[in-house]
Short mmCIF file of C-alpha atoms and ligand atoms in Angstrom, two decimals:
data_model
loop_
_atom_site.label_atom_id
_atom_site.label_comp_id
_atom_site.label_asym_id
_atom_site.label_seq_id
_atom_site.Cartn_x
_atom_site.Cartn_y
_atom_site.Cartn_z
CA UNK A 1 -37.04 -5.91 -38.04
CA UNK A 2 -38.54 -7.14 -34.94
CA UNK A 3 -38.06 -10.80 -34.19
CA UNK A 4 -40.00 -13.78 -32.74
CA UNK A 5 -38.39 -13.50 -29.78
CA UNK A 6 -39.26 -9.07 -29.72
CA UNK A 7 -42.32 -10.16 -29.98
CA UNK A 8 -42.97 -11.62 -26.86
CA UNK A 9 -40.93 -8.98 -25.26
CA UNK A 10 -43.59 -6.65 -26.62
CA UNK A 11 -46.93 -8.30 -25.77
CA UNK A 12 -46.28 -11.43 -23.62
CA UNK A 13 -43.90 -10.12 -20.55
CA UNK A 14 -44.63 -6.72 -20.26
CA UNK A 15 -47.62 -4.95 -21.61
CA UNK A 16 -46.01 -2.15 -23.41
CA UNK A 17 -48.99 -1.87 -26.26
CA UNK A 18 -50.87 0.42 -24.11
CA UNK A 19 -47.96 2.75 -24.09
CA UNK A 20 -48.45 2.96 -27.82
CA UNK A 21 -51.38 3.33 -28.14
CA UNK A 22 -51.59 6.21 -25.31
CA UNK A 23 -49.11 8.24 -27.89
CA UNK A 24 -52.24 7.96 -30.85
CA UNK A 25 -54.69 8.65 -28.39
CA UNK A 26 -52.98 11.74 -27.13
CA UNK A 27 -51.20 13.21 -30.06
CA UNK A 28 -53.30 12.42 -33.49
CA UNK A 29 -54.27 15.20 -35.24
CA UNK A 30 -57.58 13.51 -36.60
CA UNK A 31 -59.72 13.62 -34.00
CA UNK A 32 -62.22 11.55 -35.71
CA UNK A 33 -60.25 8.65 -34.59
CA UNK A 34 -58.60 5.59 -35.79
CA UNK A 35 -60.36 2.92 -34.00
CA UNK A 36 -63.93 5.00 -35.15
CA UNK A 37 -62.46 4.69 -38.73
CA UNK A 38 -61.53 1.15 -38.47
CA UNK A 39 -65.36 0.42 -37.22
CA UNK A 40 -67.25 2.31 -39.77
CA UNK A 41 -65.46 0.24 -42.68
CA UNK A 42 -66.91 -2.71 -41.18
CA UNK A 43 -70.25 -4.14 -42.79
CA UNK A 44 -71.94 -5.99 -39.83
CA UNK A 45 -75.23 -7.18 -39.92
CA UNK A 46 -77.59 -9.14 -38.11
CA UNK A 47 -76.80 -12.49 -36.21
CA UNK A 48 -73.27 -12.24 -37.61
CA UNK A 49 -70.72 -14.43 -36.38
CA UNK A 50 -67.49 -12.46 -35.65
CA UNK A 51 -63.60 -13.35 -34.71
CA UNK A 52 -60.47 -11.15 -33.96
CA UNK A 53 -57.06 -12.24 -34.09
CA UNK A 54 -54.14 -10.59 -32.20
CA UNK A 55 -57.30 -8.47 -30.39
CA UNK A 56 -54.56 -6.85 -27.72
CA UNK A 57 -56.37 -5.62 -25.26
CA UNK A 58 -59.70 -5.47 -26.30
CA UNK A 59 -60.03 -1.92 -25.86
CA UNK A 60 -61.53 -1.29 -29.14
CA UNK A 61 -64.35 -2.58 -28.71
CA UNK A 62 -65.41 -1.33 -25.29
CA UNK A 63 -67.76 1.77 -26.91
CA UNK A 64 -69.07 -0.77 -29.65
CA UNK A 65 -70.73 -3.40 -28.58
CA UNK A 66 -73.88 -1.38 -27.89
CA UNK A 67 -73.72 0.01 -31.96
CA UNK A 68 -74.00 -4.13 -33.21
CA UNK A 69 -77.10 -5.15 -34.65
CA UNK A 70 -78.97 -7.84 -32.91
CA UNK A 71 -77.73 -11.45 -32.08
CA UNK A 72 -73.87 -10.60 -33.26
CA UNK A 73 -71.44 -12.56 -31.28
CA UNK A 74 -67.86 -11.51 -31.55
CA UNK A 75 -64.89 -14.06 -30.38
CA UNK A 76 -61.73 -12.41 -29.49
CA UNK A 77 -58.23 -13.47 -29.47
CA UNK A 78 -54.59 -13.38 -29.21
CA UNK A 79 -51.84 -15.52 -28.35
CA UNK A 80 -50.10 -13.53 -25.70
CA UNK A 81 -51.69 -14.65 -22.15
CA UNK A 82 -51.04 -11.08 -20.83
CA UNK A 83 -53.52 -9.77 -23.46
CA UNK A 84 -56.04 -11.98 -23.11
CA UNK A 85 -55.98 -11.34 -19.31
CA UNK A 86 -55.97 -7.37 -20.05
CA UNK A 87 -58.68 -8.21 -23.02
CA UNK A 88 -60.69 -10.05 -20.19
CA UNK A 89 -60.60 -7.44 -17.63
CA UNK A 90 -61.33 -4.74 -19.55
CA UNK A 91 -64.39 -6.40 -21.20
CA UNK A 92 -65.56 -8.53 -18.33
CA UNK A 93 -69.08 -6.97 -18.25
CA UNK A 94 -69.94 -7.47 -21.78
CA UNK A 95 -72.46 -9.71 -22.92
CA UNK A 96 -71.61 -12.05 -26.21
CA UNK A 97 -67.83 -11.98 -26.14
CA UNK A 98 -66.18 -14.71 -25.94
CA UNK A 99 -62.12 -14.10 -25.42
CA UNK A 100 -59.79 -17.08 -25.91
CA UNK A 101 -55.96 -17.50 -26.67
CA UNK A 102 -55.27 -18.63 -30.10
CA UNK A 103 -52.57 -18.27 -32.58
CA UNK A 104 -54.14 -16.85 -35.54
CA UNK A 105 -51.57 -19.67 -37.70
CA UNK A 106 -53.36 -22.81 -35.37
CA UNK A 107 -57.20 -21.94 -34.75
CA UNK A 108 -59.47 -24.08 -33.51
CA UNK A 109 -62.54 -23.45 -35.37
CA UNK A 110 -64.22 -25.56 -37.85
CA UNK A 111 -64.52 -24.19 -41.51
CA UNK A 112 -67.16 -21.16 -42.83
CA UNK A 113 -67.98 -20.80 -39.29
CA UNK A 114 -67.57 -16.96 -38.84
CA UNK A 115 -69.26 -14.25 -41.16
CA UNK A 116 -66.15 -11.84 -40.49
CA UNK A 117 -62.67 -12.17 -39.27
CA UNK A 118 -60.34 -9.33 -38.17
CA UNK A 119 -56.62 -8.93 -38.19
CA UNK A 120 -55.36 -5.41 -37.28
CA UNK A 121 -51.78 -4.44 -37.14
CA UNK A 122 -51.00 -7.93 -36.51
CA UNK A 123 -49.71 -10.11 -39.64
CA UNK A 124 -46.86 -8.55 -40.04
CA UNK A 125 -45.45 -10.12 -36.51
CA UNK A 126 -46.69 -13.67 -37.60
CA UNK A 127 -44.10 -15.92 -38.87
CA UNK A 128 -46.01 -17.94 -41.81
CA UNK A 129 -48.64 -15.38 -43.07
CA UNK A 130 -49.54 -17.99 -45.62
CA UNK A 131 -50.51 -20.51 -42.71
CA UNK A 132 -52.36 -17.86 -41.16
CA UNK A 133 -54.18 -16.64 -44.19
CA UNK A 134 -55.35 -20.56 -45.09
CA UNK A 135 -56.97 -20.69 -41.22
CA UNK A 136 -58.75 -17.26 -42.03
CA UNK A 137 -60.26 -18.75 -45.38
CA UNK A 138 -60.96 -21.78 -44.03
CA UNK A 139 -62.97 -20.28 -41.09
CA UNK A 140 -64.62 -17.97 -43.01
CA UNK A 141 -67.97 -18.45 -44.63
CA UNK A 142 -67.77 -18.02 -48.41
CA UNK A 143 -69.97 -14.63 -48.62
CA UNK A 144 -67.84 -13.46 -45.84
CA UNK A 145 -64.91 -10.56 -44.76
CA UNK A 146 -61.67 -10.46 -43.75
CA UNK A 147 -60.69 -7.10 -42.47
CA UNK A 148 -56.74 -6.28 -41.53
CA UNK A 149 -54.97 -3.31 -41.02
CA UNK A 150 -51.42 -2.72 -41.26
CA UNK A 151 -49.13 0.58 -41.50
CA UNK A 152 -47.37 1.97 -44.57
CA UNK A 153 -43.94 2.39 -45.38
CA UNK A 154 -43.66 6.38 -44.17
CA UNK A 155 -45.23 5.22 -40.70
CA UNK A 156 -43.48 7.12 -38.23
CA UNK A 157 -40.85 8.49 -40.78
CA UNK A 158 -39.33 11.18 -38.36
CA UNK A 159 -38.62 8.30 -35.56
CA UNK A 160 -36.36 6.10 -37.68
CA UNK A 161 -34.58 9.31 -38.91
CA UNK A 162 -33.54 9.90 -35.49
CA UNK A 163 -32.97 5.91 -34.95
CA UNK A 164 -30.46 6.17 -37.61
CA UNK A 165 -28.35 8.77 -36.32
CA UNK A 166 -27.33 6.25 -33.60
CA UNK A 167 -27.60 3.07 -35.58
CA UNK A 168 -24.10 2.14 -35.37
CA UNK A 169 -24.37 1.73 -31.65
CA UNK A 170 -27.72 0.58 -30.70
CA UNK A 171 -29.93 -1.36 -32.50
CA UNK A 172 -33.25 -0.48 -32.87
CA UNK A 173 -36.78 -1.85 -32.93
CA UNK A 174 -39.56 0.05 -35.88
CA UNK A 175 -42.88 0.11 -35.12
CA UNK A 176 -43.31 -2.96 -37.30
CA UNK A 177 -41.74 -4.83 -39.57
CA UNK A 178 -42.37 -4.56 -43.38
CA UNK A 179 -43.46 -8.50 -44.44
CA UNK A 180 -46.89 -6.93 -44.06
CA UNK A 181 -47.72 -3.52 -44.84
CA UNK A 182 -50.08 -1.31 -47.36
CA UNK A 183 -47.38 -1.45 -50.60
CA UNK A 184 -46.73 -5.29 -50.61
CA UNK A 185 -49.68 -6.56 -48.37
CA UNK A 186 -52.12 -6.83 -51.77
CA UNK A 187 -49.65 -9.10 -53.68
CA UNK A 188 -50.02 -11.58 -50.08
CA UNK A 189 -53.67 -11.54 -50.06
CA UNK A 190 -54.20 -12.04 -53.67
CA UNK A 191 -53.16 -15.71 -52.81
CA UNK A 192 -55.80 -16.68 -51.02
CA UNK A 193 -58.74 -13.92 -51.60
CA UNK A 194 -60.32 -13.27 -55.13
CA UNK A 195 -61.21 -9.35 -54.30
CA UNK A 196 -58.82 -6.46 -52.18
CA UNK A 197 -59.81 -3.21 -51.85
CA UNK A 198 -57.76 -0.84 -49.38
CA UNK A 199 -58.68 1.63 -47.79
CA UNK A 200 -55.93 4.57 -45.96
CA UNK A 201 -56.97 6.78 -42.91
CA UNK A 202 -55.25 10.10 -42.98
CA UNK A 203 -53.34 11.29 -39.64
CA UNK A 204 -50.29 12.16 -38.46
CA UNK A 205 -48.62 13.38 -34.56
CA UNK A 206 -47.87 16.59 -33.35
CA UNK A 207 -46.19 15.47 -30.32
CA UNK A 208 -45.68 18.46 -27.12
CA UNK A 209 -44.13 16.66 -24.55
CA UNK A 210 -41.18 14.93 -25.14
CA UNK A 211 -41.33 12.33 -22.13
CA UNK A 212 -44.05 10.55 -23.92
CA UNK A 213 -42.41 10.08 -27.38
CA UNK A 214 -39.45 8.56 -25.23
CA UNK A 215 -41.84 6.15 -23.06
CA UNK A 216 -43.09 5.30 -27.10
CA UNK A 217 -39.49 4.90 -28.01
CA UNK A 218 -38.70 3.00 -24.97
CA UNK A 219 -41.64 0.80 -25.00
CA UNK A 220 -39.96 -1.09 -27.89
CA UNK A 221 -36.43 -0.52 -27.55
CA UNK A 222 -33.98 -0.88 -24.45
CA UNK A 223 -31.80 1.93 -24.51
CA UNK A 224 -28.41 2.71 -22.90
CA UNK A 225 -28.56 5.69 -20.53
CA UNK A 226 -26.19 8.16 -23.05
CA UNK A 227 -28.06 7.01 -25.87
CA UNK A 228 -31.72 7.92 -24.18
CA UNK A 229 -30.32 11.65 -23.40
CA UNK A 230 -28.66 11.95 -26.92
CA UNK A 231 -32.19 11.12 -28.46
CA UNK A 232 -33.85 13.19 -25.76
CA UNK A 233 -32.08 16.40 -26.65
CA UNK A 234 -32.59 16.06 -30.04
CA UNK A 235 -36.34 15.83 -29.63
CA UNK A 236 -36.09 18.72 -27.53
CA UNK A 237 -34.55 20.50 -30.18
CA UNK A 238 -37.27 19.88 -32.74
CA UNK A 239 -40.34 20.69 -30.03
CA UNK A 240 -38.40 23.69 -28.98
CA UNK A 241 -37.70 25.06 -32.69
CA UNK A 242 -41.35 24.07 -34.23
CA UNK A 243 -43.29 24.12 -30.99
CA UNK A 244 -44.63 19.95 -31.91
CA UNK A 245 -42.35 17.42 -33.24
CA UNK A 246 -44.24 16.44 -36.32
CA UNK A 247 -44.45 12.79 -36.85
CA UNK A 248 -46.05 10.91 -40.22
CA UNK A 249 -48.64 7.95 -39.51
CA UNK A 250 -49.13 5.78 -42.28
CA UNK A 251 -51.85 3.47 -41.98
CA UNK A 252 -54.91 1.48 -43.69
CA UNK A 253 -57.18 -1.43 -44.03
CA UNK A 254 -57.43 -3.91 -46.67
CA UNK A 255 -60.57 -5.50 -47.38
CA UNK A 256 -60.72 -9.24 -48.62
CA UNK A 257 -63.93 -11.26 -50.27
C1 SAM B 301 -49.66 -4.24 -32.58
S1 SAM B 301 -50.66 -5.27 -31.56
C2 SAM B 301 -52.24 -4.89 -32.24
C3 SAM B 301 -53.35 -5.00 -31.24
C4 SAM B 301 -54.72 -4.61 -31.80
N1 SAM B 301 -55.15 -5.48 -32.85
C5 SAM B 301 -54.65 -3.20 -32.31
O1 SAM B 301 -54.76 -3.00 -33.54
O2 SAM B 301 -54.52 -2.28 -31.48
C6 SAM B 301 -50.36 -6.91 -32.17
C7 SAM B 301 -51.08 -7.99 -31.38
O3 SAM B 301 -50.97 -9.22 -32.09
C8 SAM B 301 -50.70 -10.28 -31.18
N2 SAM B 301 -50.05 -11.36 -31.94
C9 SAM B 301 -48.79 -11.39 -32.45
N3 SAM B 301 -48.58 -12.55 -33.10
C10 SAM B 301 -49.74 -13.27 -33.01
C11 SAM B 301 -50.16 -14.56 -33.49
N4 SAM B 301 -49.32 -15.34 -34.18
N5 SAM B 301 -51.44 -14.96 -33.26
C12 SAM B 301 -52.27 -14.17 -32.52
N6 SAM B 301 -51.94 -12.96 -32.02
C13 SAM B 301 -50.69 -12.51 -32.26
C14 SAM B 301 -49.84 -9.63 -30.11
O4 SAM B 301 -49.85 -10.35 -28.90
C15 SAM B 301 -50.51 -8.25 -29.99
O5 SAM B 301 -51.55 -8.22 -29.05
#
């Protein structure tokens, strides 16, 4: 369960999402790609008016700005400083982007003003989804989208295995928590949108080198010394025996009119 307090650990002192996301990049076995997925379920068209809560560090849209149909402006957000900053510098030369910090539970746009809105792996660290789901619908025109990702409950199975082993004397951090995910995340939604469809990407790690799982592991967990070499020898024991340590990746998109 990771806490308000976690959070901020994780994306407003130290930027450890990059980390993360250097593990996917590196280790997915569908090359197609997540963030190519994620894009291709989006219907954008013309003139559209676009926002992104919890954007991180903008990265995803650095390769697809120049696929957007004519006149599309896209506002992106998040309420750690750090990202914005990171958001900022990596998309400073990109016309019609506008990047601003906002808490996706306080925004300050009018209603119906945007034509999509975008959450990705994001919700599930917000204290009062339902606040933050009554800003989306109010900002969002009444023909429009509201895309958000989230993981499923098998998302990186193999890691809390090995958490548990050592449970009773460290506490550990998932790679989410499960207030939002793909099992209970339709039951939310059906609150405040009439029609959710989801959608799952298939993928999962084969992971070589066993310093980067433990700069993943570390990136959201501070781990005593002993406890770091216990966990390193056992993923040493996996690579060693299978030649990849195998890890599930359980993820999807749910998409709300
Ligand atoms: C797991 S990262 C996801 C980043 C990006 N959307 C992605 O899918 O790669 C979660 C992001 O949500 C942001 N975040 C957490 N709570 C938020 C809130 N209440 N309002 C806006 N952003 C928030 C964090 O700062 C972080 O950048």
């Amino acid at each position: 369960m990771i806490d308000k307090k976690t959070v901020e650990d994780l994306y407003v002192k130290k930027d450890t999402l990059s980390t993360r996301i250097n593990i996917h990049e590196k280790y997915s076995v569908n090359k197609y790609g997540w963030n190519n997925w994620i894009f291709d379920q989006y219907i954008i068209k013309e003139n559209y008016k676009i926002i992104e809560f919890g954007c991180g560090n903008g990265n995803f849209w650095k390769n697809k700005l120049d696929k957007l149909p004519h006149g599309v402006k896209i506002t992106l957000s998040d309420f750690s400083p750090l990202m914005v900053e990171k958001a900022k510098e990596n998309l400073f030369k990109m016309k019609n982007i506008d990047i601003q910090l906002i808490d996706i539970q306080n925004v300050p746009f009018s209603d119906k003003s945007f034509d999509i809105v975008i959450a990705n792996h994001m919700l599930y660290h917000v204290p009062d989804f339902d606040k933050a789901l009554t800003e989306v619908r109010r900002i969002l025109k009444s023909e429009g989208a509201f895309y958000t990702t989230t993981i499923g409950k098998n998302n990186l199975n193999q890691l809390e295995i090995i958490y548990r082993i050592f449970e009773n004397i460290c506490r550990f951090n998932y790679s989410g928590n499960l207030s939002f995910i793909l099992e209970n995340g339709k039951e939310k939604l059906e609150k405040h949108f009439q029609n959710i469809v989801q959608r799952k990407y298939s993928d999962h790690l084969e992971v070589t080198e066993v310093d980067d799982l433990m700069d993943y592991i570390v990136s959201y967990n501070n781990i005593p010394k002993e406890i770091y070499q216990e966990i390193y020898k056992n993923i040493v024991k996996e690579i060693e025996r299978y030649g990849v340590m195998k890890i599930s990746k359980d993820s999807g998109m749910f998409i709300c009119t």
